[in-house]
Coordinates of C-alpha atoms in Angstrom, one line a residue:
M1 CA -55.9 -68.8 40.0
Q2 CA -54.0 -68.3 43.0
T3 CA -55.1 -65.6 45.2
A4 CA -51.7 -63.8 45.2
A5 CA -51.1 -64.2 41.4
R6 CA -54.3 -62.8 40.7
A7 CA -53.7 -59.8 42.9
T8 CA -50.3 -59.3 41.3
L9 CA -51.9 -59.5 37.7
L10 CA -54.5 -57.0 38.9
T11 CA -52.1 -54.8 39.7
A12 CA -50.0 -55.1 36.9
L13 CA -52.7 -54.1 34.6
Q14 CA -53.9 -51.1 37.0
Q15 CA -50.4 -49.5 37.0
Y16 CA -49.7 -50.2 33.5
F17 CA -53.0 -48.4 32.0
S18 CA -53.3 -46.1 35.0
I19 CA -57.1 -47.5 35.3
P20 CA -58.9 -47.9 38.5
R21 CA -58.9 -51.6 39.9
E22 CA -62.4 -52.3 38.8
E23 CA -61.9 -51.8 35.3
A24 CA -58.3 -53.8 35.6
A25 CA -60.6 -56.5 36.8
L26 CA -62.5 -56.1 33.5
V27 CA -59.6 -55.7 31.2
L28 CA -58.2 -58.9 32.8
D29 CA -60.6 -61.2 30.9
E30 CA -58.8 -60.4 27.5
F31 CA -55.3 -61.8 28.7
E32 CA -54.3 -65.1 29.4
P33 CA -52.0 -66.0 32.5
S34 CA -48.8 -67.6 31.8
V35 CA -46.0 -68.6 33.8
C36 CA -42.4 -69.0 32.4
R37 CA -39.6 -71.0 34.5
G38 CA -36.4 -69.6 35.2
G39 CA -33.7 -70.4 32.5
D40 CA -36.6 -71.2 30.0
W41 CA -37.2 -69.1 26.6
L42 CA -40.4 -67.4 26.1
F43 CA -39.9 -67.4 22.6
R44 CA -37.2 -67.3 20.1
Q45 CA -35.9 -65.2 17.7
G46 CA -37.7 -65.8 14.3
D47 CA -40.6 -67.4 16.0
A48 CA -44.1 -66.0 14.9
A49 CA -45.1 -62.7 16.5
D50 CA -49.1 -63.7 17.2
C51 CA -49.3 -62.2 20.8
L52 CA -47.9 -59.6 23.5
Y53 CA -47.2 -60.3 27.0
L54 CA -47.0 -57.9 30.0
L55 CA -44.7 -58.9 32.8
A56 CA -46.4 -59.0 36.3
R57 CA -43.5 -60.8 38.2
G58 CA -40.2 -61.7 37.4
R59 CA -37.4 -60.6 35.2
M60 CA -36.8 -61.5 31.5
Q61 CA -33.7 -61.0 29.3
V62 CA -33.2 -59.9 25.7
W63 CA -31.0 -61.5 23.4
L64 CA -29.8 -60.9 19.6
G65 CA -28.3 -63.6 17.7
Q66 CA -27.5 -64.8 14.3
S67 CA -29.6 -62.8 12.1
S68 CA -27.7 -59.8 13.3
G69 CA -24.7 -61.3 11.8
E70 CA -23.1 -62.5 15.0
R71 CA -21.7 -65.8 15.8
E72 CA -23.3 -65.9 19.6
E73 CA -26.4 -64.6 20.9
R74 CA -25.9 -61.3 23.4
L75 CA -27.9 -59.9 26.0
V76 CA -29.0 -56.4 24.9
A77 CA -31.6 -55.7 27.4
E78 CA -33.7 -56.7 30.6
V79 CA -37.7 -56.6 30.8
N80 CA -38.8 -55.9 34.2
P81 CA -42.2 -56.2 35.8
G82 CA -44.7 -53.7 34.3
E83 CA -43.3 -53.6 30.9
T84 CA -44.8 -55.5 27.8
I85 CA -43.0 -57.7 25.5
G86 CA -43.6 -58.6 21.8
E87 CA -45.9 -55.8 21.1
I88 CA -44.1 -54.4 17.9
G89 CA -44.0 -57.8 16.4
M90 CA -47.6 -58.6 17.0
L91 CA -48.7 -55.4 15.6
T92 CA -46.5 -55.7 12.4
G93 CA -47.4 -59.3 12.1
G94 CA -43.8 -60.3 11.4
A95 CA -41.3 -62.8 13.2
R96 CA -39.8 -62.3 16.7
S97 CA -36.8 -59.9 16.4
A98 CA -35.1 -61.3 19.3
S99 CA -35.3 -64.0 22.0
I100 CA -36.9 -63.7 25.3
R101 CA -35.8 -65.8 28.3
A102 CA -36.9 -65.6 31.8
V103 CA -34.0 -64.9 34.6
R104 CA -36.3 -66.5 37.2
N105 CA -39.9 -68.1 37.6
S106 CA -41.9 -65.1 36.0
L107 CA -45.4 -64.3 36.0
L108 CA -46.9 -63.0 32.6
L109 CA -50.1 -61.9 31.1
K110 CA -50.4 -62.8 27.5
M111 CA -52.9 -61.0 24.8
T112 CA -53.4 -62.6 21.3
S113 CA -54.1 -60.7 18.2
A114 CA -57.5 -61.5 18.4
A115 CA -58.0 -60.1 21.8
F116 CA -55.9 -56.9 20.9
D117 CA -58.4 -56.3 18.2
R118 CA -61.1 -56.9 20.3
L119 CA -59.8 -54.6 23.0
A120 CA -58.9 -51.7 20.3
R121 CA -62.5 -52.1 19.3
Q122 CA -64.0 -51.5 23.2
R123 CA -61.1 -49.4 24.7
P124 CA -59.2 -47.4 22.3
D125 CA -57.9 -45.4 25.1
L126 CA -56.1 -48.8 26.2
T127 CA -54.7 -49.4 23.0
R128 CA -53.3 -45.8 22.5
H129 CA -51.5 -46.4 25.7
I130 CA -49.8 -49.5 24.3
A131 CA -48.8 -47.5 21.3
G132 CA -47.3 -44.8 23.3
S133 CA -45.1 -47.2 25.2
I134 CA -43.9 -48.7 21.9
A135 CA -43.0 -45.3 20.8
G136 CA -41.2 -44.5 24.1
R137 CA -39.1 -47.6 23.8
L138 CA -38.2 -47.1 20.1
R139 CA -37.3 -43.4 21.2
D140 CA -35.1 -44.6 23.9
R141 CA -33.3 -47.2 21.3
T142 CA -32.7 -44.7 19.0
A143 CA -30.9 -42.5 21.5
G144 CA -29.0 -45.3 22.7
V145 CA -30.5 -45.6 26.1
S146 CA -29.7 -49.0 27.8
H147 CA -32.3 -51.1 29.4
I148 CA -29.8 -53.6 31.2
R149 CA -29.9 -51.8 34.3
R150 CA -32.8 -51.4 36.5
T151 CA -33.6 -52.0 40.1
L152 CA -33.0 -55.7 41.1
K153 CA -35.7 -56.9 43.7
T154 CA -34.6 -60.5 44.8
I155 CA -31.4 -61.2 45.6
A156 CA -29.8 -64.8 46.7
L157 CA -26.8 -64.7 49.1
L158 CA -24.5 -67.8 49.3
P159 CA -21.3 -68.1 51.0
L160 CA -18.2 -69.6 49.5
G161 CA -16.9 -70.1 53.2
P162 CA -18.7 -70.4 56.6
M163 CA -22.3 -69.2 56.9
A164 CA -21.3 -66.7 59.3
S165 CA -19.9 -64.4 56.6
V166 CA -23.0 -64.5 54.6
E167 CA -25.1 -63.8 57.5
A168 CA -23.2 -60.8 58.8
L169 CA -23.2 -59.4 55.0
S170 CA -27.0 -59.8 54.5
Q171 CA -27.6 -58.0 58.1
R172 CA -25.3 -55.2 56.7
L173 CA -26.6 -55.1 53.5
H174 CA -30.5 -55.2 54.8
A175 CA -29.6 -51.9 56.7
A176 CA -28.1 -50.3 53.6
L177 CA -31.1 -51.4 51.4
E178 CA -33.6 -49.9 53.9
A179 CA -32.5 -46.5 52.6
F180 CA -34.0 -47.3 49.1
G181 CA -37.1 -49.5 50.1
S182 CA -38.5 -51.9 52.7
T183 CA -36.4 -55.1 52.8
C184 CA -36.9 -58.6 54.4
V185 CA -34.5 -61.3 54.7
L186 CA -35.6 -64.8 54.1
T187 CA -33.7 -68.0 55.6
P188 CA -35.6 -71.4 56.6
R189 CA -35.4 -70.1 60.1
S190 CA -37.2 -66.7 59.7
M191 CA -39.7 -68.2 57.3
R192 CA -40.6 -70.9 59.8
E193 CA -41.1 -68.3 62.4
A194 CA -43.3 -66.2 60.0
G195 CA -45.7 -69.1 59.4
A196 CA -44.3 -70.0 56.2
P197 CA -45.9 -73.3 54.6
P198 CA -43.2 -76.1 54.8
L199 CA -40.2 -76.2 52.3
P200 CA -39.5 -79.4 50.1
T201 CA -37.8 -82.0 52.1
A202 CA -35.8 -82.8 48.8
R203 CA -34.1 -81.2 45.8
H204 CA -36.5 -82.8 43.4
E205 CA -39.6 -81.9 44.9
G206 CA -41.4 -78.7 43.7
L207 CA -42.6 -75.9 45.7
S208 CA -46.4 -76.4 47.1
P209 CA -48.8 -74.0 45.6
A210 CA -49.3 -72.6 49.2
M211 CA -45.4 -71.8 49.3
V212 CA -45.2 -70.1 45.9
D213 CA -48.1 -68.0 47.2
W214 CA -46.5 -67.4 50.3
L215 CA -42.9 -66.1 48.6
A216 CA -45.0 -64.1 46.0
V217 CA -46.7 -62.2 48.6
K218 CA -43.5 -61.4 50.3
E219 CA -42.2 -60.0 46.9
D220 CA -45.2 -57.8 46.5
E221 CA -45.2 -56.7 50.3
Y222 CA -41.1 -55.8 50.3
H223 CA -39.2 -53.8 48.0
F224 CA -36.1 -55.9 48.3
V225 CA -36.1 -59.8 49.4
L226 CA -32.8 -61.3 50.4
Y227 CA -32.7 -65.1 50.3
V228 CA -29.7 -66.3 52.3
G229 CA -29.2 -69.8 51.7
D230 CA -26.8 -72.9 53.0
P231 CA -25.5 -74.7 49.9
G232 CA -26.1 -77.9 52.1
E233 CA -29.7 -77.3 52.2
V234 CA -32.8 -77.4 49.8
F235 CA -33.4 -74.1 50.6
S236 CA -30.6 -72.6 48.5
D237 CA -31.9 -74.3 45.3
I238 CA -35.1 -72.1 46.0
A239 CA -32.9 -69.0 46.5
L240 CA -31.0 -69.4 43.5
H241 CA -34.0 -69.7 41.1
H242 CA -35.9 -67.0 42.7
A243 CA -33.1 -64.4 42.2
D244 CA -32.4 -61.4 40.2
L245 CA -28.8 -61.5 41.4
I246 CA -26.8 -64.0 43.1
L247 CA -24.1 -62.8 45.6
L248 CA -21.5 -65.6 46.2
V249 CA -20.1 -64.3 49.6
A250 CA -16.5 -65.1 50.8
Q251 CA -13.8 -63.9 53.1
A252 CA -10.7 -62.6 50.9
S253 CA -8.8 -65.3 53.3
D254 CA -10.7 -68.0 52.6
D255 CA -9.7 -70.9 50.0
P256 CA -10.4 -69.5 46.5
A257 CA -10.9 -72.7 44.9
V258 CA -14.5 -73.7 43.2
R259 CA -16.7 -75.4 45.6
P260 CA -18.4 -78.6 44.5
W261 CA -21.7 -77.5 44.9
E262 CA -20.9 -74.6 42.7
R263 CA -20.0 -76.8 39.7
A264 CA -23.6 -78.8 40.8
A265 CA -25.7 -75.5 40.6
F266 CA -24.0 -73.4 37.9
E267 CA -23.2 -76.1 35.3
S268 CA -26.2 -78.3 35.3
A269 CA -28.9 -78.1 32.7
S270 CA -31.3 -76.5 35.2
A271 CA -29.0 -74.0 36.2
P272 CA -30.0 -70.2 37.2
V273 CA -29.5 -67.8 34.4
A274 CA -29.6 -64.8 36.9
R275 CA -26.4 -62.5 37.0
R276 CA -23.7 -63.6 39.2
A277 CA -21.5 -61.4 41.4
L278 CA -18.6 -62.3 43.7
V279 CA -18.4 -60.2 47.0
L280 CA -15.0 -60.5 48.9
C281 CA -15.1 -59.2 52.6
H282 CA -12.1 -57.6 54.0
P283 CA -11.2 -56.9 57.7
G284 CA -9.5 -53.5 57.2
A285 CA -9.8 -50.6 55.2
S286 CA -6.8 -50.7 53.0
E287 CA -6.5 -49.4 49.4
R288 CA -4.2 -52.0 48.3
L289 CA -5.9 -55.5 48.1
E290 CA -4.4 -58.3 46.4
G291 CA -5.4 -61.7 45.2
T292 CA -8.5 -61.3 43.6
D293 CA -7.6 -62.8 40.5
V294 CA -7.4 -66.5 41.8
W295 CA -11.2 -66.0 42.7
L296 CA -12.2 -65.0 39.3
D297 CA -10.1 -67.3 37.1
E298 CA -12.4 -70.4 37.3
R299 CA -15.6 -68.6 38.0
R300 CA -18.2 -67.2 35.3
L301 CA -19.0 -64.1 37.0
D302 CA -20.7 -61.0 35.7
F303 CA -18.7 -58.5 38.3
H304 CA -17.0 -58.6 41.6
L305 CA -17.0 -56.1 44.6
H306 CA -14.8 -55.7 47.5
V307 CA -16.6 -54.8 51.0
R308 CA -14.0 -53.7 53.4
G309 CA -14.9 -53.8 57.2
G310 CA -13.8 -50.2 57.7
V311 CA -15.3 -48.7 55.0
A312 CA -19.0 -48.0 55.1
D313 CA -19.3 -47.0 51.7
D314 CA -18.4 -50.6 50.3
I315 CA -21.7 -52.0 51.4
D316 CA -23.7 -48.9 50.7
R317 CA -22.3 -49.4 46.9
L318 CA -23.4 -52.8 46.8
A319 CA -26.9 -51.5 48.0
R320 CA -26.7 -48.8 45.3
L321 CA -26.0 -51.4 42.7
I322 CA -29.1 -53.5 43.5
A323 CA -31.3 -50.5 43.9
G324 CA -30.5 -49.2 40.6
R325 CA -29.0 -46.2 42.3
A326 CA -25.2 -46.6 41.7
V327 CA -23.4 -43.9 39.5
G328 CA -20.6 -44.7 36.9
L329 CA -18.1 -41.9 36.2
V330 CA -16.5 -41.6 32.6
L331 CA -13.5 -39.6 32.2
G332 CA -12.1 -38.6 28.5
G333 CA -8.7 -37.9 27.1
G334 CA -7.4 -34.7 27.0
A335 CA -3.5 -35.0 28.2
A336 CA -2.5 -32.4 30.7
R337 CA -6.4 -30.9 30.7
G338 CA -6.9 -34.0 32.4
F339 CA -6.4 -32.5 35.5
A340 CA -9.9 -31.2 35.1
H341 CA -11.0 -34.5 35.9
L342 CA -9.7 -34.0 39.7
G343 CA -11.9 -30.9 40.2
V344 CA -15.0 -33.0 38.9
Y345 CA -14.2 -35.8 41.4
R346 CA -14.0 -33.1 44.2
A347 CA -17.4 -31.7 43.3
L348 CA -19.0 -34.9 43.3
H349 CA -17.9 -35.6 46.6
E350 CA -18.8 -32.4 48.3
A351 CA -22.1 -32.8 46.6
G352 CA -22.6 -36.3 48.4
V353 CA -22.4 -38.1 45.1
S354 CA -20.4 -41.3 45.5
V355 CA -18.9 -42.8 42.3
D356 CA -19.5 -46.7 42.2
W357 CA -17.8 -47.6 39.0
L358 CA -14.8 -45.8 37.0
G359 CA -13.9 -45.8 33.3
G360 CA -11.7 -43.8 31.2
A361 CA -9.4 -43.5 28.1
S362 CA -6.1 -41.9 28.1
I363 CA -5.5 -39.3 30.8
G364 CA -9.0 -40.0 32.0
A365 CA -7.8 -43.5 32.5
V366 CA -5.2 -42.6 34.8
M367 CA -7.1 -40.3 36.7
A368 CA -9.9 -43.0 37.1
A369 CA -7.7 -45.6 38.3
S370 CA -6.4 -43.1 40.9
M371 CA -9.9 -42.4 42.1
A372 CA -10.5 -46.4 42.0
T373 CA -8.3 -46.3 45.0
G374 CA -10.9 -44.6 47.0
P375 CA -8.8 -41.6 48.3
E376 CA -10.3 -38.5 49.5
P377 CA -10.4 -35.6 46.7
Q378 CA -7.6 -33.6 48.1
V379 CA -5.5 -37.0 48.6
A380 CA -6.0 -37.9 44.9
I381 CA -5.3 -34.3 43.9
E382 CA -1.7 -34.0 46.0
R383 CA -0.6 -37.5 44.5
A384 CA -1.5 -36.1 41.1
R385 CA 0.4 -33.1 41.6
I386 CA 3.4 -35.2 42.6
A387 CA 3.2 -37.6 39.8
F388 CA 2.5 -34.9 37.0
V389 CA 4.2 -31.5 38.3
A390 CA 7.2 -32.8 40.0
G391 CA 7.5 -35.8 37.6
K392 CA 7.4 -34.1 34.3
P393 CA 5.9 -37.1 32.3
F394 CA 6.0 -34.8 29.0
G395 CA 9.6 -34.0 29.6
D396 CA 11.6 -36.9 28.8
I397 CA 12.2 -36.0 24.9
T398 CA 14.2 -38.6 22.7
L399 CA 15.4 -39.2 19.2
P400 CA 11.8 -39.2 17.4
I401 CA 12.3 -42.7 15.7
I402 CA 9.5 -44.3 17.0
S403 CA 8.0 -41.3 19.3
F404 CA 8.9 -37.8 20.5
L405 CA 8.9 -39.0 24.0
R406 CA 10.7 -42.1 25.7
G407 CA 7.7 -42.6 27.9
R408 CA 9.9 -43.8 30.9
R409 CA 9.0 -41.3 33.0
M410 CA 5.4 -41.8 32.4
E411 CA 5.8 -45.6 32.8
R412 CA 7.8 -45.1 36.1
L413 CA 5.0 -42.9 37.5
I414 CA 2.2 -45.2 36.7
D415 CA 4.3 -48.1 38.2
H416 CA 5.1 -46.2 41.5
H417 CA 1.6 -44.6 42.0
L418 CA -0.8 -47.2 40.4
P419 CA 0.9 -50.6 40.8
G420 CA -1.2 -53.8 41.2
Q421 CA -3.9 -55.5 39.3
I422 CA -7.2 -54.2 38.0
E423 CA -9.5 -56.5 39.8
D424 CA -7.8 -55.5 43.1
L425 CA -9.0 -52.2 42.9
P426 CA -11.4 -51.1 45.9
I427 CA -13.9 -49.4 43.3
P428 CA -14.5 -51.3 40.0
F429 CA -12.9 -49.8 37.0
F430 CA -11.8 -50.2 33.5
C431 CA -9.9 -48.4 30.7
V432 CA -9.4 -48.8 27.0
S433 CA -6.8 -48.6 24.4
S434 CA -6.7 -48.9 20.8
N435 CA -5.2 -52.0 18.9
L436 CA -3.1 -51.1 15.9
G437 CA -3.5 -54.8 14.5
N438 CA -7.1 -54.8 13.8
G439 CA -8.3 -51.4 14.7
S440 CA -10.7 -52.5 17.6
V441 CA -11.3 -51.1 21.0
Q442 CA -9.3 -53.0 23.8
L443 CA -11.2 -53.3 27.1
H444 CA -9.3 -53.6 30.4
E445 CA -11.0 -54.7 33.5
R446 CA -8.6 -57.3 34.5
G447 CA -4.7 -57.8 34.5
S448 CA -2.0 -55.5 35.5
L449 CA -3.2 -51.9 36.1
P450 CA 0.4 -50.4 35.0
R451 CA 0.3 -52.2 31.8
A452 CA -3.5 -51.2 31.1
L453 CA -2.9 -47.8 31.6
R454 CA 0.6 -47.7 29.7
A455 CA -1.7 -48.7 26.7
S456 CA -4.7 -46.4 27.4
V457 CA -1.9 -43.3 27.3
S458 CA 0.3 -44.1 24.5
L459 CA -0.4 -41.0 22.3
P460 CA 0.8 -42.3 18.7
G461 CA 4.0 -40.4 18.0
I462 CA 4.2 -38.9 21.5
F463 CA 5.0 -42.0 23.5
P464 CA 6.1 -45.6 22.2
P465 CA 3.1 -48.1 21.6
A466 CA 2.4 -50.4 24.3
V467 CA 2.5 -54.4 23.8
V468 CA -0.8 -56.0 25.0
N469 CA -1.0 -59.7 24.4
G470 CA 1.4 -59.9 21.7
Q471 CA -0.5 -56.9 19.8
L472 CA 0.5 -53.1 19.7
A473 CA -1.6 -50.7 21.5
V474 CA -2.0 -47.2 21.3
D475 CA -4.1 -44.6 23.2
G476 CA -7.6 -45.5 23.9
G477 CA -8.8 -41.9 23.0
I478 CA -8.1 -43.0 19.2
L479 CA -11.0 -45.1 18.8
D480 CA -13.2 -44.2 22.2
N481 CA -12.2 -40.8 23.8
L482 CA -15.5 -41.2 26.1
P483 CA -16.3 -44.8 26.6
V484 CA -19.9 -44.1 28.0
D485 CA -21.4 -47.0 26.3
L486 CA -19.0 -49.4 27.8
M487 CA -20.0 -47.9 31.0
R488 CA -23.8 -48.8 30.2
G489 CA -22.9 -52.2 30.1
R490 CA -22.0 -52.3 33.6
P491 CA -24.7 -52.6 36.4
V492 CA -24.8 -48.5 37.2
G493 CA -28.1 -46.7 37.2
R494 CA -26.6 -43.4 35.9
V495 CA -23.7 -42.2 34.0
V496 CA -21.5 -39.1 34.6
A497 CA -19.4 -38.1 31.6
V498 CA -16.5 -35.4 31.7
D499 CA -15.6 -34.3 27.9
L500 CA -12.4 -32.6 27.6
S501 CA -12.9 -32.1 23.9
S502 CA -11.6 -28.7 22.9
R503 CA -14.2 -26.4 21.3
K504 CA -11.8 -23.4 21.0
D505 CA -10.8 -21.8 17.5
Y506 CA -7.1 -21.6 17.4
T507 CA -6.9 -18.1 15.6
V508 CA -3.2 -16.9 14.4
D509 CA -1.9 -13.4 13.2
Y510 CA -0.2 -14.7 10.3
D511 CA -0.8 -15.6 6.9
S512 CA 1.7 -18.8 6.8
V513 CA 3.5 -20.6 9.3
P514 CA 7.0 -19.0 9.9
S515 CA 10.3 -20.6 9.6
P516 CA 11.8 -22.4 12.9
W517 CA 14.4 -19.5 12.6
K518 CA 11.8 -16.9 13.0
V519 CA 9.8 -18.5 15.9
L520 CA 13.2 -19.0 17.5
A521 CA 14.0 -15.4 17.2
G522 CA 10.7 -14.1 18.2
R523 CA 11.3 -16.3 21.5
T524 CA 15.1 -15.2 22.1
L525 CA 15.4 -11.7 20.8
P526 CA 14.0 -8.6 22.0
L527 CA 12.7 -6.8 19.3
S528 CA 11.5 -9.8 17.0
K529 CA 7.8 -10.7 16.6
R530 CA 6.8 -13.4 18.8
Y531 CA 4.8 -16.0 17.0
R532 CA 2.0 -18.1 18.5
V533 CA 3.0 -21.6 17.1
P534 CA 2.2 -25.1 18.9
S535 CA 5.2 -27.3 19.8
P536 CA 5.2 -30.4 17.5
V537 CA 3.9 -32.5 20.6
S538 CA 0.9 -30.4 21.1
L539 CA 0.3 -30.1 17.2
M540 CA 0.1 -33.9 17.0
L541 CA -2.2 -33.9 20.2
M542 CA -4.6 -31.2 18.7
A543 CA -4.5 -33.3 15.4
M544 CA -5.5 -36.5 17.2
S545 CA -8.4 -34.7 19.2
I546 CA -10.0 -33.6 16.0
G547 CA -11.3 -37.0 15.0
T548 CA -12.6 -37.8 18.3
I549 CA -14.7 -34.5 19.0
G550 CA -17.7 -35.8 17.1
A551 CA -17.9 -39.2 18.6
A552 CA -17.2 -37.9 22.2
R553 CA -20.1 -35.4 21.7
A554 CA -22.3 -38.4 20.5
A555 CA -21.0 -40.4 23.7
G556 CA -21.7 -37.6 25.9
A557 CA -25.1 -37.0 25.0
R558 CA -26.3 -40.7 26.0
A559 CA -24.6 -40.0 29.4
D560 CA -27.2 -38.9 32.3
L561 CA -24.9 -36.1 33.1
L562 CA -22.3 -34.4 30.9
I563 CA -19.7 -32.3 32.4
R564 CA -17.7 -30.2 29.7
P565 CA -14.9 -28.2 31.4
P566 CA -13.9 -25.1 29.8
V567 CA -10.3 -26.5 28.9
G568 CA -9.7 -25.4 25.4
G569 CA -7.5 -22.4 26.6
F570 CA -4.7 -24.5 28.1
S571 CA -2.1 -26.5 26.7
F572 CA -1.8 -30.1 26.2
T573 CA 1.6 -30.6 27.9
D574 CA 1.9 -27.7 30.0
V575 CA 1.9 -29.1 33.7
R576 CA 2.6 -25.7 35.4
V577 CA -1.0 -24.6 35.2
F578 CA -2.3 -27.9 37.3
D579 CA -4.3 -25.8 39.9
R580 CA -5.9 -23.8 37.5
V581 CA -7.2 -26.8 35.4
V582 CA -8.3 -28.4 38.5
E583 CA -10.1 -25.3 39.7
V584 CA -11.9 -25.3 36.1
G585 CA -13.2 -28.8 36.3
Y586 CA -14.3 -28.1 39.9
R587 CA -16.4 -25.1 38.7
A588 CA -17.8 -26.8 35.6
A589 CA -19.0 -29.9 37.9
Q590 CA -20.6 -27.5 40.4
Q591 CA -22.4 -26.0 37.9
A592 CA -23.6 -29.0 35.9
L593 CA -24.6 -30.5 39.2
A594 CA -26.5 -27.5 40.2
E595 CA -28.7 -27.6 37.2
A596 CA -29.0 -31.5 37.1
R597 CA -31.9 -33.3 38.2
E598 CA -30.9 -36.5 36.9
L599 CA -28.7 -37.6 40.2
E600 CA -31.4 -36.7 42.7
S601 CA -34.3 -39.1 41.4

């Protein structure tokens, strides 16, 4: 066994079992070293479960397929160094419940059932540790904890234009990542200068054992390793197959066409399976970007990011995503109560918490889209005041054939203040609507931003339904008023959710609902009794919110930080209390942040 590989295996055992290195060397005898090449399957769902694995180096993906009643396999989790694989199946003696695939060349320790039995007799304390690990994983699954996001260690950067673009970005990214751990940049030149063994001279040649060892030492020595490759060189193939994440880097002004080398690299049988992202670099600091769609149309990407030259937080966002420290903010629906989201945004900003991904439903979608343009909190608040207080979107009452409100004002306000395409937003964003035809949640993360927002806020009976791809769509809050689980699928490390579900009793002082004439008299005649009766619009909003409270609370429990502004005393439609609602959100977020520990680690 190579020196670097043995050292890595000993370290993995030492850390996993929390034992001295001398004991780890003895335990190592019960394991068989195993290598799984990037793209290969370690085992498939349904295979016999006769062993477990400890991942020492690399990264693995967990896929579920046909047995779950699905037509295609789907990625459900990732396995990181220091975690075990397949222990539940081995202990139960059944078949593999999922398929495991290597993202890149991975080094594992394999323990057979027979070896496990021997270890259980000789070292029961170590087998109890394995059992505890299993219990923790089952607990997380029951609680809905996602395992798709973790720190990424090896990053490949390749240019879709001149090498100068990727070299400049790698320097900025190197500096940003140093805040989270030691980082090194590997290029053919830097490797030669560092005394690395010779690189292969042709693509079909494999890496020498000395080079494999040298690269492994670098991965063990540094927290992050950036491979910067030129597509015309052999080193780019090494970079692609050693990466946890592949970043395709381009200037927004470059030709967006797919390069021939992309097709050769990503459409071949030996294509890397690591996640892929596009990084579009822009020279200025504008909030209004354009033309991203042509870059995305012909490429299979997991996500994309914009890095503007005049905005330092853009490169910091990329670093946070890589380091597993990115924050996703999920904003729930609540009509005019949604102004509280602006107060939360202000509190997060003042606390130094940068928001790296935004998602929302209903009015939460509108507020999230506004934040995704990247304004300072006070700017976002003033824009919302102009749009909702002066614009009065809840005031265009119409003949109630389809809805109480025409929705024209809301549509004009969205078109004016939030034009453009979702993919052009400086900060990643998504929102949801509810498909009336098939009863499913419609995810909007590309395409027209006004159209997506129009669908997400189309409260049934209040606003007319929207049309999305020939289907009628209504308010996203009907089916998912707090899309925490969708945010969990994004490459963020922590999720902050803002739940506006009402928890206030609506107590009245009458035995039966008064007639419209009595209500009108109470509002116009001085001596008549005034009745507290919700308006038809408020009543419909209250009724719709009842069915979402339980689901929103359950979703909020799966967030890393849940903020619940006490907005139950405010009307769904009264925009005159704008500043008071914003302040309530601000105070609630301040308190939640003061009590939280999740965003500090």
